[in-house]
Amino acid sequence: MSPRRRNRAGSGAERGAAASSKLWLMAYGPSGLERDGPIVHQRLEGFECGGVVAWIHVTGLGSREVIDAVAERFGVHPVAVEDIVAAHERPKSEVYGDKLFVVLRFPERTPSGFEVHQLSFVFGKGFIVSFSEVDVPRIEQLRHRIRGDHGRVRHAGPDFVAHALIDGAVDQAVAVVDAVEDDLQDLEDDILEGRTAHVVPDLLKLRRQLLRIRRALVPLGDAVRELMSEARGLLGEDILPHLRDVLDHIAQTVDRVEQFRDFEQGLIQLVVSSDSARMNETMKVLTIISTIFIPLSFIASVYGMNFDPDASPWNMPELRSTWGYPAVLGVMALVGAILLGWFWRKGWLSRGLVQQPPPGFEGATPESVRGDPNESKAP
C-alpha cells in the first residue's frame, strides 16, 4: 500500500466532459450538526475541524481546480489525486502518512442493466473527504442518518463514515446480484416454456454483468484486508469487527456471483439441449413421413411406366381389371397403415419429449445457489 509513482499524462484533461465539481460540507459531533450545506472551495481555507468531524463530499470530477484546492487543504497526496480523477481505477486502499486513501466501485441498477461509478475518499484525524463522479444515493442516506442521529455514525469518527461507504458499495453490489438472480429465474421459466429466441443474448448480457460485479468486489475484498492489517493506527478498534463483517458479505456475494455464472452456463446448455430436442423431434416427423411414402412412391412409379397392355399379356394386365385402381389404392393404404402401426409400437410417434437438464444441473435454481450464509470463503 505504499505510494507508487506512475505516469498519467493528460489524466486530468480526459475528465473535461465530466460534470463540474460541487462541494457539500457536513460538520458534526455528538452534540449535533455545526455545518450542513454546500460550500465553495475558497472557504475551506479558513475552516477548522475543531472537536467535530468534517465530511466534505465532492460531486463531479470535471473541475480540476476545485479538486486540487480540496486536496491541498487536507494534504491529499498528488498520486492519490490522480487516482481520484482517473475514470476506472481498480478498488484499492493506500496509506499516505497519517491519511488513508480508498477507491470504491459503486454498482447501480439501471433499466438497461447496471452502471458502475467510482467513489474514492481520503480520511485522517477529524476529517473525511469523498469524491464521486455522480450523485450516489448512499451518500444522502448517510447524511440523513447523521442529521437524525440514527445509529452510531454521529458519535463516531471519520473511520466510521469510511466503513459506511465501503459497506454501501457492497450493499449496492448485493442488490444488483439479487436483480440478476431474478433475471436468471425469468429466463429459466422462458426456457422451460419454449420461449428461447431471446434467451442466449440475455444470458450473455447477464454474464458480462456478473463479471463486472466480480471485478468490483474481489479487489475490494483485498483492499479491506489490507486496510485491517496495515492501517490499524488510523482505524479505531471498534471499527475492525464492522470491517470483518463487510469482508464476510463480500465473500458471500462473490460466492453467489461464481455460482450464478455456473448456473448461467447451465442455462445456455439447457437452451442448446432444448433446441436440439425440438430439432430432433422435427427430423423424426419428417423421417416418418418420408419412410411411409417411400413404398407408396415405389408402387405409384411402377404403375406410371405406361406399358401397353395390348402389346403383350404381361404388360400390366391388372390395368384392365375393374377393381385394379381401387386395389392399388388399398394396397398403398395398407402399406401405410402397417408402417404407422410399426412406428407406434416402436414408440416413435410419442409426443412431448421430456426436457432433461444438462449433466450436473439437475435441480439447480437461483435459490439453490445462495448457499449457507454462514459458509463463505475469501474472494
mmCIF file of C-alpha atoms in Angstrom:
data_model
loop_
_atom_site.group_PDB
_atom_site.id
_atom_site.type_symbol
_atom_site.label_atom_id
_atom_site.label_comp_id
_atom_site.label_asym_id
_atom_site.label_seq_id
_atom_site.Cartn_x
_atom_site.Cartn_y
_atom_site.Cartn_z
ATOM 1 C CA MET A 1 0.000 0.000 0.000
ATOM 2 C CA SER A 2 2.985 2.298 -0.280
ATOM 3 C CA PRO A 3 2.628 5.255 -2.680
ATOM 4 C CA ARG A 4 3.543 4.373 -6.253
ATOM 5 C CA ARG A 5 4.913 6.613 -8.976
ATOM 6 C CA ARG A 6 3.146 6.459 -12.311
ATOM 7 C CA ASN A 7 2.836 8.458 -15.475
ATOM 8 C CA ARG A 8 -0.699 9.665 -16.040
ATOM 9 C CA ALA A 9 -0.117 12.317 -18.666
ATOM 10 C CA GLY A 10 -3.350 14.072 -19.505
ATOM 11 C CA SER A 11 -5.429 12.151 -16.967
ATOM 12 C CA GLY A 12 -6.996 15.357 -15.704
ATOM 13 C CA ALA A 13 -7.760 16.626 -19.183
ATOM 14 C CA GLU A 14 -9.588 13.439 -20.025
ATOM 15 C CA ARG A 15 -12.228 14.401 -17.465
ATOM 16 C CA GLY A 16 -13.118 17.550 -19.384
ATOM 17 C CA ALA A 17 -16.573 16.224 -20.248
ATOM 18 C CA ALA A 18 -17.291 15.310 -16.635
ATOM 19 C CA ALA A 19 -19.731 17.304 -14.509
ATOM 20 C CA SER A 20 -18.410 20.359 -12.702
ATOM 21 C CA SER A 21 -17.426 19.789 -9.098
ATOM 22 C CA LYS A 22 -19.800 20.723 -6.270
ATOM 23 C CA LEU A 23 -18.868 20.619 -2.585
ATOM 24 C CA TRP A 24 -21.006 19.748 0.411
ATOM 25 C CA LEU A 25 -19.709 20.227 3.943
ATOM 26 C CA MET A 26 -21.129 18.420 6.937
ATOM 27 C CA ALA A 27 -19.515 19.107 10.311
ATOM 28 C CA TYR A 28 -20.966 17.102 13.168
ATOM 29 C CA GLY A 29 -20.338 15.692 16.591
ATOM 30 C CA PRO A 30 -22.247 14.032 19.443
ATOM 31 C CA SER A 31 -23.826 17.368 20.349
ATOM 32 C CA GLY A 32 -25.272 17.936 16.880
ATOM 33 C CA LEU A 33 -24.583 19.489 13.481
ATOM 34 C CA GLU A 34 -22.386 22.558 13.127
ATOM 35 C CA ARG A 35 -22.464 22.793 9.318
ATOM 36 C CA ASP A 36 -24.619 21.074 6.740
ATOM 37 C CA GLY A 37 -24.778 22.536 3.271
ATOM 38 C CA PRO A 38 -22.959 23.446 0.064
ATOM 39 C CA ILE A 39 -19.702 25.341 0.247
ATOM 40 C CA VAL A 40 -17.242 26.839 -2.229
ATOM 41 C CA HIS A 41 -13.691 25.591 -2.131
ATOM 42 C CA GLN A 42 -12.281 29.044 -1.313
ATOM 43 C CA ARG A 43 -13.997 28.986 2.092
ATOM 44 C CA LEU A 44 -12.295 25.741 3.088
ATOM 45 C CA GLU A 45 -9.055 27.632 3.680
ATOM 46 C CA GLY A 46 -10.276 29.142 6.922
ATOM 47 C CA PHE A 47 -12.312 26.188 8.092
ATOM 48 C CA GLU A 48 -11.035 24.322 11.149
ATOM 49 C CA CYS A 49 -12.394 20.975 12.249
ATOM 50 C CA GLY A 50 -12.028 21.726 15.941
ATOM 51 C CA GLY A 51 -13.602 18.992 18.021
ATOM 52 C CA VAL A 52 -16.047 17.840 15.340
ATOM 53 C CA VAL A 53 -15.822 15.544 12.333
ATOM 54 C CA ALA A 54 -15.739 17.358 8.986
ATOM 55 C CA TRP A 55 -17.063 15.438 5.991
ATOM 56 C CA ILE A 56 -16.582 17.141 2.633
ATOM 57 C CA HIS A 57 -18.132 15.422 -0.368
ATOM 58 C CA VAL A 58 -17.223 16.450 -3.921
ATOM 59 C CA THR A 59 -19.749 15.504 -6.612
ATOM 60 C CA GLY A 60 -18.477 15.703 -10.177
ATOM 61 C CA LEU A 61 -14.838 15.458 -11.186
ATOM 62 C CA GLY A 62 -14.817 17.980 -14.020
ATOM 63 C CA SER A 63 -13.292 20.921 -12.099
ATOM 64 C CA ARG A 64 -9.658 20.041 -11.550
ATOM 65 C CA GLU A 65 -9.045 23.402 -9.869
ATOM 66 C CA VAL A 66 -11.624 22.591 -7.185
ATOM 67 C CA ILE A 67 -10.277 19.085 -6.650
ATOM 68 C CA ASP A 68 -6.701 20.351 -6.365
ATOM 69 C CA ALA A 69 -7.770 23.026 -3.873
ATOM 70 C CA VAL A 70 -9.577 20.496 -1.676
ATOM 71 C CA ALA A 71 -6.644 18.091 -1.908
ATOM 72 C CA GLU A 72 -4.171 20.805 -0.932
ATOM 73 C CA ARG A 73 -6.313 21.931 2.007
ATOM 74 C CA PHE A 74 -6.419 18.425 3.502
ATOM 75 C CA GLY A 75 -2.968 17.265 2.449
ATOM 76 C CA VAL A 76 -4.031 14.627 -0.077
ATOM 77 C CA HIS A 77 -1.031 13.074 -1.821
ATOM 78 C CA PRO A 78 -0.685 14.043 -5.540
ATOM 79 C CA VAL A 79 -0.672 10.379 -6.554
ATOM 80 C CA ALA A 80 -3.985 9.908 -4.753
ATOM 81 C CA VAL A 81 -5.361 12.964 -6.575
ATOM 82 C CA GLU A 82 -4.509 11.345 -9.922
ATOM 83 C CA ASP A 83 -6.333 8.197 -8.810
ATOM 84 C CA ILE A 84 -9.341 10.286 -7.785
ATOM 85 C CA VAL A 85 -9.759 11.897 -11.212
ATOM 86 C CA ALA A 86 -8.993 8.663 -13.116
ATOM 87 C CA ALA A 87 -12.079 7.191 -14.751
ATOM 88 C CA HIS A 88 -11.708 3.496 -13.976
ATOM 89 C CA GLU A 89 -9.427 2.820 -11.048
ATOM 90 C CA ARG A 90 -9.297 -0.633 -9.506
ATOM 91 C CA PRO A 91 -10.720 -0.722 -5.946
ATOM 92 C CA LYS A 92 -7.824 -0.394 -3.526
ATOM 93 C CA SER A 93 -6.602 1.184 -0.297
ATOM 94 C CA GLU A 94 -3.328 3.008 0.300
ATOM 95 C CA VAL A 95 -1.740 4.687 3.312
ATOM 96 C CA TYR A 96 -0.128 8.089 2.813
ATOM 97 C CA GLY A 97 1.476 9.025 6.112
ATOM 98 C CA ASP A 98 -1.314 9.799 8.572
ATOM 99 C CA LYS A 99 -4.029 9.569 5.929
ATOM 100 C CA LEU A 100 -5.822 6.642 4.314
ATOM 101 C CA PHE A 101 -6.973 6.624 0.685
ATOM 102 C CA VAL A 102 -9.612 4.197 -0.630
ATOM 103 C CA VAL A 103 -11.133 3.718 -4.103
ATOM 104 C CA LEU A 104 -14.534 2.003 -4.415
ATOM 105 C CA ARG A 105 -16.711 0.934 -7.341
ATOM 106 C CA PHE A 106 -20.449 1.519 -6.762
ATOM 107 C CA PRO A 107 -22.750 -0.646 -8.934
ATOM 108 C CA GLU A 108 -26.111 0.967 -9.668
ATOM 109 C CA ARG A 109 -29.062 -0.829 -11.245
ATOM 110 C CA THR A 110 -30.490 0.794 -14.403
ATOM 111 C CA PRO A 111 -33.327 -0.199 -16.804
ATOM 112 C CA SER A 112 -30.725 -1.487 -19.292
ATOM 113 C CA GLY A 113 -28.687 -3.390 -16.694
ATOM 114 C CA PHE A 114 -26.435 -1.522 -14.328
ATOM 115 C CA GLU A 115 -23.652 1.038 -14.269
ATOM 116 C CA VAL A 116 -20.553 1.199 -12.099
ATOM 117 C CA HIS A 117 -19.461 4.553 -10.702
ATOM 118 C CA GLN A 118 -16.235 5.332 -8.921
ATOM 119 C CA LEU A 119 -16.216 6.731 -5.391
ATOM 120 C CA SER A 120 -12.991 7.496 -3.559
ATOM 121 C CA PHE A 121 -12.240 9.049 -0.206
ATOM 122 C CA VAL A 122 -9.373 10.198 1.981
ATOM 123 C CA PHE A 123 -9.647 10.423 5.737
ATOM 124 C CA GLY A 124 -7.401 11.395 8.572
ATOM 125 C CA LYS A 125 -7.743 12.771 12.061
ATOM 126 C CA GLY A 126 -11.062 14.603 12.316
ATOM 127 C CA PHE A 127 -11.961 14.697 8.616
ATOM 128 C CA ILE A 128 -13.004 12.660 5.600
ATOM 129 C CA VAL A 129 -13.134 13.912 2.004
ATOM 130 C CA SER A 130 -15.056 11.831 -0.542
ATOM 131 C CA PHE A 131 -15.245 12.189 -4.324
ATOM 132 C CA SER A 132 -17.768 10.727 -6.777
ATOM 133 C CA GLU A 133 -18.455 11.086 -10.490
ATOM 134 C CA VAL A 134 -22.227 11.335 -9.982
ATOM 135 C CA ASP A 135 -24.695 11.587 -7.126
ATOM 136 C CA VAL A 136 -24.505 8.376 -5.105
ATOM 137 C CA PRO A 137 -27.706 7.555 -3.169
ATOM 138 C CA ARG A 138 -25.670 6.062 -0.340
ATOM 139 C CA ILE A 139 -24.141 9.483 0.377
ATOM 140 C CA GLU A 140 -27.506 11.121 1.006
ATOM 141 C CA GLN A 141 -28.667 8.131 3.064
ATOM 142 C CA LEU A 142 -25.614 8.523 5.275
ATOM 143 C CA ARG A 143 -26.215 12.253 5.648
ATOM 144 C CA HIS A 144 -29.791 11.504 6.685
ATOM 145 C CA ARG A 145 -28.516 9.164 9.395
ATOM 146 C CA ILE A 146 -26.190 11.874 10.682
ATOM 147 C CA ARG A 147 -28.908 14.539 10.669
ATOM 148 C CA GLY A 148 -31.358 12.311 12.512
ATOM 149 C CA ASP A 149 -28.724 10.872 14.855
ATOM 150 C CA HIS A 150 -29.603 7.347 13.721
ATOM 151 C CA GLY A 151 -27.111 4.702 14.758
ATOM 152 C CA ARG A 152 -23.546 5.369 15.857
ATOM 153 C CA VAL A 153 -22.279 7.444 12.974
ATOM 154 C CA ARG A 154 -22.685 10.878 14.619
ATOM 155 C CA HIS A 155 -20.907 9.689 17.750
ATOM 156 C CA ALA A 156 -18.007 8.062 15.904
ATOM 157 C CA GLY A 157 -15.036 9.342 13.970
ATOM 158 C CA PRO A 158 -14.395 9.617 10.240
ATOM 159 C CA ASP A 159 -13.353 5.961 10.146
ATOM 160 C CA PHE A 160 -16.999 5.014 10.736
ATOM 161 C CA VAL A 161 -18.063 7.063 7.699
ATOM 162 C CA ALA A 162 -15.349 5.250 5.724
ATOM 163 C CA HIS A 163 -16.746 1.904 6.880
ATOM 164 C CA ALA A 164 -20.288 3.002 5.975
ATOM 165 C CA LEU A 165 -19.197 3.942 2.433
ATOM 166 C CA ILE A 166 -17.437 0.598 1.927
ATOM 167 C CA ASP A 167 -20.455 -1.239 3.301
ATOM 168 C CA GLY A 168 -22.682 0.773 0.961
ATOM 169 C CA ALA A 169 -20.677 -0.342 -2.069
ATOM 170 C CA VAL A 170 -21.144 -3.964 -1.002
ATOM 171 C CA ASP A 171 -24.876 -3.446 -0.390
ATOM 172 C CA GLN A 172 -25.245 -1.971 -3.878
ATOM 173 C CA ALA A 173 -23.469 -4.993 -5.357
ATOM 174 C CA VAL A 174 -25.769 -7.338 -3.413
ATOM 175 C CA ALA A 175 -28.813 -5.507 -4.805
ATOM 176 C CA VAL A 176 -27.511 -5.921 -8.361
ATOM 177 C CA VAL A 177 -26.789 -9.623 -7.766
ATOM 178 C CA ASP A 178 -30.339 -10.073 -6.428
ATOM 179 C CA ALA A 179 -31.699 -8.466 -9.603
ATOM 180 C CA VAL A 180 -29.528 -10.764 -11.743
ATOM 181 C CA GLU A 181 -30.929 -13.714 -9.789
ATOM 182 C CA ASP A 182 -34.483 -12.633 -10.664
ATOM 183 C CA ASP A 183 -33.497 -12.286 -14.329
ATOM 184 C CA LEU A 184 -31.982 -15.779 -14.331
ATOM 185 C CA GLN A 185 -35.172 -17.218 -12.836
ATOM 186 C CA ASP A 186 -37.281 -15.499 -15.516
ATOM 187 C CA LEU A 187 -35.012 -16.822 -18.270
ATOM 188 C CA GLU A 188 -35.193 -20.326 -16.839
ATOM 189 C CA ASP A 189 -39.011 -20.117 -16.948
ATOM 190 C CA ASP A 190 -38.847 -18.946 -20.574
ATOM 191 C CA ILE A 191 -36.620 -21.896 -21.474
ATOM 192 C CA LEU A 192 -38.960 -24.418 -19.856
ATOM 193 C CA GLU A 193 -41.929 -22.836 -21.658
ATOM 194 C CA GLY A 194 -40.139 -22.974 -25.019
ATOM 195 C CA ARG A 195 -39.518 -19.230 -25.473
ATOM 196 C CA THR A 196 -35.813 -19.408 -26.243
ATOM 197 C CA ALA A 197 -35.269 -16.941 -29.105
ATOM 198 C CA HIS A 198 -34.096 -14.141 -26.793
ATOM 199 C CA VAL A 199 -32.574 -16.254 -24.032
ATOM 200 C CA VAL A 200 -28.969 -16.679 -25.179
ATOM 201 C CA PRO A 201 -28.326 -12.931 -25.830
ATOM 202 C CA ASP A 202 -29.881 -12.110 -22.449
ATOM 203 C CA LEU A 203 -27.757 -14.749 -20.720
ATOM 204 C CA LEU A 204 -24.589 -13.394 -22.302
ATOM 205 C CA LYS A 205 -25.566 -9.915 -21.098
ATOM 206 C CA LEU A 206 -26.047 -11.238 -17.556
ATOM 207 C CA ARG A 207 -22.677 -12.995 -17.774
ATOM 208 C CA ARG A 208 -20.995 -9.668 -18.525
ATOM 209 C CA GLN A 209 -22.824 -8.063 -15.613
ATOM 210 C CA LEU A 210 -21.685 -10.780 -13.217
ATOM 211 C CA LEU A 211 -18.119 -10.393 -14.451
ATOM 212 C CA ARG A 212 -18.213 -6.634 -13.814
ATOM 213 C CA ILE A 213 -19.587 -7.174 -10.306
ATOM 214 C CA ARG A 214 -16.831 -9.660 -9.583
ATOM 215 C CA ARG A 215 -14.210 -7.202 -10.835
ATOM 216 C CA ALA A 216 -15.584 -4.620 -8.398
ATOM 217 C CA LEU A 217 -15.849 -6.920 -5.373
ATOM 218 C CA VAL A 218 -12.733 -9.106 -5.453
ATOM 219 C CA PRO A 219 -10.228 -6.214 -5.321
ATOM 220 C CA LEU A 220 -12.449 -4.510 -2.740
ATOM 221 C CA GLY A 221 -12.045 -7.555 -0.507
ATOM 222 C CA ASP A 222 -8.275 -7.321 -0.948
ATOM 223 C CA ALA A 223 -8.397 -3.610 -0.096
ATOM 224 C CA VAL A 224 -10.399 -4.195 3.092
ATOM 225 C CA ARG A 225 -7.976 -6.890 4.237
ATOM 226 C CA GLU A 226 -5.035 -4.550 3.632
ATOM 227 C CA LEU A 227 -6.941 -1.843 5.455
ATOM 228 C CA MET A 228 -7.341 -4.034 8.516
ATOM 229 C CA SER A 229 -3.729 -5.206 8.540
ATOM 230 C CA GLU A 230 -1.787 -2.061 7.637
ATOM 231 C CA ALA A 231 -3.941 0.874 8.718
ATOM 232 C CA ARG A 232 -4.734 -0.051 12.303
ATOM 233 C CA GLY A 233 -3.289 3.229 13.534
ATOM 234 C CA LEU A 234 -5.909 5.117 11.524
ATOM 235 C CA LEU A 235 -8.822 2.860 12.462
ATOM 236 C CA GLY A 236 -10.495 2.563 15.826
ATOM 237 C CA GLU A 237 -10.593 -0.883 17.391
ATOM 238 C CA ASP A 238 -14.393 -0.722 17.356
ATOM 239 C CA ILE A 239 -14.348 -0.441 13.536
ATOM 240 C CA LEU A 240 -12.466 -3.701 12.928
ATOM 241 C CA PRO A 241 -15.447 -6.006 13.709
ATOM 242 C CA HIS A 242 -17.548 -4.000 11.241
ATOM 243 C CA LEU A 243 -14.888 -4.390 8.552
ATOM 244 C CA ARG A 244 -14.729 -8.137 9.204
ATOM 245 C CA ASP A 245 -18.494 -8.235 8.692
ATOM 246 C CA VAL A 246 -18.050 -6.365 5.399
ATOM 247 C CA LEU A 247 -15.449 -8.957 4.367
ATOM 248 C CA ASP A 248 -17.947 -11.731 5.086
ATOM 249 C CA HIS A 249 -20.564 -10.017 2.923
ATOM 250 C CA ILE A 250 -18.052 -9.587 0.109
ATOM 251 C CA ALA A 251 -17.077 -13.261 0.289
ATOM 252 C CA GLN A 252 -20.713 -14.406 0.260
ATOM 253 C CA THR A 253 -21.569 -12.138 -2.660
ATOM 254 C CA VAL A 254 -18.546 -13.276 -4.684
ATOM 255 C CA ASP A 255 -19.555 -16.888 -3.996
ATOM 256 C CA ARG A 256 -23.048 -16.146 -5.297
ATOM 257 C CA VAL A 257 -21.606 -14.457 -8.386
ATOM 258 C CA GLU A 258 -19.460 -17.522 -9.137
ATOM 259 C CA GLN A 259 -22.401 -19.869 -8.613
ATOM 260 C CA PHE A 260 -24.694 -17.750 -10.779
ATOM 261 C CA ARG A 261 -22.073 -17.797 -13.525
ATOM 262 C CA ASP A 262 -22.149 -21.604 -13.383
ATOM 263 C CA PHE A 263 -25.951 -21.505 -13.344
ATOM 264 C CA GLU A 264 -25.952 -19.191 -16.366
ATOM 265 C CA GLN A 265 -23.674 -21.591 -18.237
ATOM 266 C CA GLY A 266 -26.052 -24.409 -17.348
ATOM 267 C CA LEU A 267 -28.978 -22.419 -18.742
ATOM 268 C CA ILE A 268 -27.121 -21.957 -22.029
ATOM 269 C CA GLN A 269 -26.582 -25.719 -22.166
ATOM 270 C CA LEU A 270 -30.280 -26.196 -21.419
ATOM 271 C CA VAL A 271 -31.196 -23.885 -24.312
ATOM 272 C CA VAL A 272 -28.919 -25.821 -26.662
ATOM 273 C CA SER A 273 -30.352 -29.131 -25.436
ATOM 274 C CA SER A 274 -33.915 -27.835 -25.794
ATOM 275 C CA ASP A 275 -33.324 -26.552 -29.323
ATOM 276 C CA SER A 276 -31.587 -29.803 -30.236
ATOM 277 C CA ALA A 277 -34.513 -31.817 -28.858
ATOM 278 C CA ARG A 278 -37.005 -29.786 -30.897
ATOM 279 C CA MET A 279 -34.852 -30.208 -33.992
ATOM 280 C CA ASN A 280 -34.688 -33.955 -33.395
ATOM 281 C CA GLU A 281 -38.477 -34.045 -32.991
ATOM 282 C CA THR A 282 -38.910 -32.219 -36.295
ATOM 283 C CA MET A 283 -36.447 -34.520 -38.055
ATOM 284 C CA LYS A 284 -38.240 -37.545 -36.614
ATOM 285 C CA VAL A 285 -41.602 -36.403 -38.000
ATOM 286 C CA LEU A 286 -40.097 -35.704 -41.422
ATOM 287 C CA THR A 287 -38.306 -39.060 -41.418
ATOM 288 C CA ILE A 288 -41.518 -40.939 -40.556
ATOM 289 C CA ILE A 289 -43.405 -39.174 -43.347
ATOM 290 C CA SER A 290 -40.608 -39.895 -45.827
ATOM 291 C CA THR A 291 -40.396 -43.550 -44.759
ATOM 292 C CA ILE A 292 -44.134 -44.055 -45.242
ATOM 293 C CA PHE A 293 -44.096 -42.518 -48.704
ATOM 294 C CA ILE A 294 -41.067 -44.471 -49.971
ATOM 295 C CA PRO A 295 -43.047 -47.711 -50.672
ATOM 296 C CA LEU A 296 -46.064 -45.712 -51.821
ATOM 297 C CA SER A 297 -43.886 -43.818 -54.280
ATOM 298 C CA PHE A 298 -42.442 -47.113 -55.499
ATOM 299 C CA ILE A 299 -45.916 -48.533 -56.184
ATOM 300 C CA ALA A 300 -47.033 -45.340 -57.915
ATOM 301 C CA SER A 301 -43.879 -45.247 -60.049
ATOM 302 C CA VAL A 302 -44.350 -48.861 -61.177
ATOM 303 C CA TYR A 303 -47.828 -48.115 -62.484
ATOM 304 C CA GLY A 304 -46.602 -44.933 -64.084
ATOM 305 C CA MET A 305 -44.301 -46.702 -66.581
ATOM 306 C CA ASN A 306 -47.045 -46.671 -69.305
ATOM 307 C CA PHE A 307 -46.514 -50.162 -70.720
ATOM 308 C CA ASP A 308 -49.172 -51.007 -73.338
ATOM 309 C CA PRO A 309 -51.311 -53.972 -72.171
ATOM 310 C CA ASP A 310 -52.402 -54.557 -75.792
ATOM 311 C CA ALA A 311 -48.826 -55.244 -76.897
ATOM 312 C CA SER A 312 -48.362 -58.178 -74.512
ATOM 313 C CA PRO A 313 -50.474 -60.050 -71.957
ATOM 314 C CA TRP A 314 -47.624 -59.471 -69.479
ATOM 315 C CA ASN A 315 -47.778 -55.686 -69.673
ATOM 316 C CA MET A 316 -49.763 -54.912 -66.507
ATOM 317 C CA PRO A 317 -52.917 -56.863 -67.277
ATOM 318 C CA GLU A 318 -54.438 -55.600 -63.985
ATOM 319 C CA LEU A 319 -54.829 -52.218 -65.625
ATOM 320 C CA ARG A 320 -57.835 -53.655 -67.485
ATOM 321 C CA SER A 321 -59.337 -55.039 -64.265
ATOM 322 C CA THR A 322 -62.491 -53.361 -62.968
ATOM 323 C CA TRP A 323 -61.041 -53.280 -59.435
ATOM 324 C CA GLY A 324 -57.426 -52.581 -60.436
ATOM 325 C CA TYR A 325 -57.299 -48.950 -59.351
ATOM 326 C CA PRO A 326 -59.142 -49.453 -56.033
ATOM 327 C CA ALA A 327 -56.933 -52.482 -55.347
ATOM 328 C CA VAL A 328 -53.741 -50.478 -55.821
ATOM 329 C CA LEU A 329 -55.073 -47.707 -53.576
ATOM 330 C CA GLY A 330 -55.995 -50.312 -50.988
ATOM 331 C CA VAL A 331 -52.517 -51.842 -51.093
ATOM 332 C CA MET A 332 -50.965 -48.406 -50.687
ATOM 333 C CA ALA A 333 -53.245 -47.621 -47.724
ATOM 334 C CA LEU A 334 -52.461 -50.991 -46.159
ATOM 335 C CA VAL A 335 -48.710 -50.455 -46.510
ATOM 336 C CA GLY A 336 -49.024 -47.003 -44.915
ATOM 337 C CA ALA A 337 -51.124 -48.395 -42.048
ATOM 338 C CA ILE A 338 -48.661 -51.226 -41.423
ATOM 339 C CA LEU A 339 -45.735 -48.787 -41.260
ATOM 340 C CA LEU A 340 -47.649 -46.430 -38.924
ATOM 341 C CA GLY A 341 -48.506 -49.347 -36.652
ATOM 342 C CA TRP A 342 -44.904 -50.463 -36.591
ATOM 343 C CA PHE A 343 -43.701 -46.927 -35.743
ATOM 344 C CA TRP A 344 -46.292 -46.739 -32.981
ATOM 345 C CA ARG A 345 -45.120 -49.987 -31.424
ATOM 346 C CA LYS A 346 -41.554 -48.709 -31.544
ATOM 347 C CA GLY A 347 -42.645 -45.585 -29.646
ATOM 348 C CA TRP A 348 -41.533 -43.276 -32.421
ATOM 349 C CA LEU A 349 -44.892 -41.481 -32.595
ATOM 350 C CA SER A 350 -44.866 -40.342 -28.943
ATOM 351 C CA ARG A 351 -45.087 -36.600 -28.486
ATOM 352 C CA GLY A 352 -43.698 -34.190 -25.867
ATOM 353 C CA LEU A 353 -40.136 -35.204 -25.250
ATOM 354 C CA VAL A 354 -39.167 -34.662 -21.617
ATOM 355 C CA GLN A 355 -36.582 -31.917 -21.327
ATOM 356 C CA GLN A 356 -33.607 -33.165 -19.365
ATOM 357 C CA PRO A 357 -31.227 -30.655 -17.760
ATOM 358 C CA PRO A 358 -27.553 -30.796 -18.653
ATOM 359 C CA PRO A 359 -25.283 -33.028 -16.536
ATOM 360 C CA GLY A 360 -24.585 -31.531 -13.124
ATOM 361 C CA PHE A 361 -27.511 -29.108 -13.500
ATOM 362 C CA GLU A 362 -30.243 -31.303 -12.037
ATOM 363 C CA GLY A 363 -32.387 -29.472 -9.516
ATOM 364 C CA ALA A 364 -30.350 -26.269 -9.735
ATOM 365 C CA THR A 365 -32.178 -22.969 -9.300
ATOM 366 C CA PRO A 366 -31.010 -19.465 -8.443
ATOM 367 C CA GLU A 367 -32.360 -20.004 -4.920
ATOM 368 C CA SER A 368 -30.387 -23.223 -4.525
ATOM 369 C CA VAL A 369 -27.094 -21.492 -5.230
ATOM 370 C CA ARG A 370 -27.481 -18.929 -2.474
ATOM 371 C CA GLY A 371 -25.750 -21.363 -0.149
ATOM 372 C CA ASP A 372 -25.441 -21.192 3.581
ATOM 373 C CA PRO A 373 -24.724 -17.569 4.564
ATOM 374 C CA ASN A 374 -22.581 -18.879 7.409
ATOM 375 C CA GLU A 375 -20.293 -20.658 4.971
ATOM 376 C CA SER A 376 -18.104 -18.328 2.963
ATOM 377 C CA LYS A 377 -14.642 -18.162 1.573
ATOM 378 C CA ALA A 378 -12.410 -15.226 0.954
ATOM 379 C CA PRO A 379 -12.696 -13.825 -2.567
#
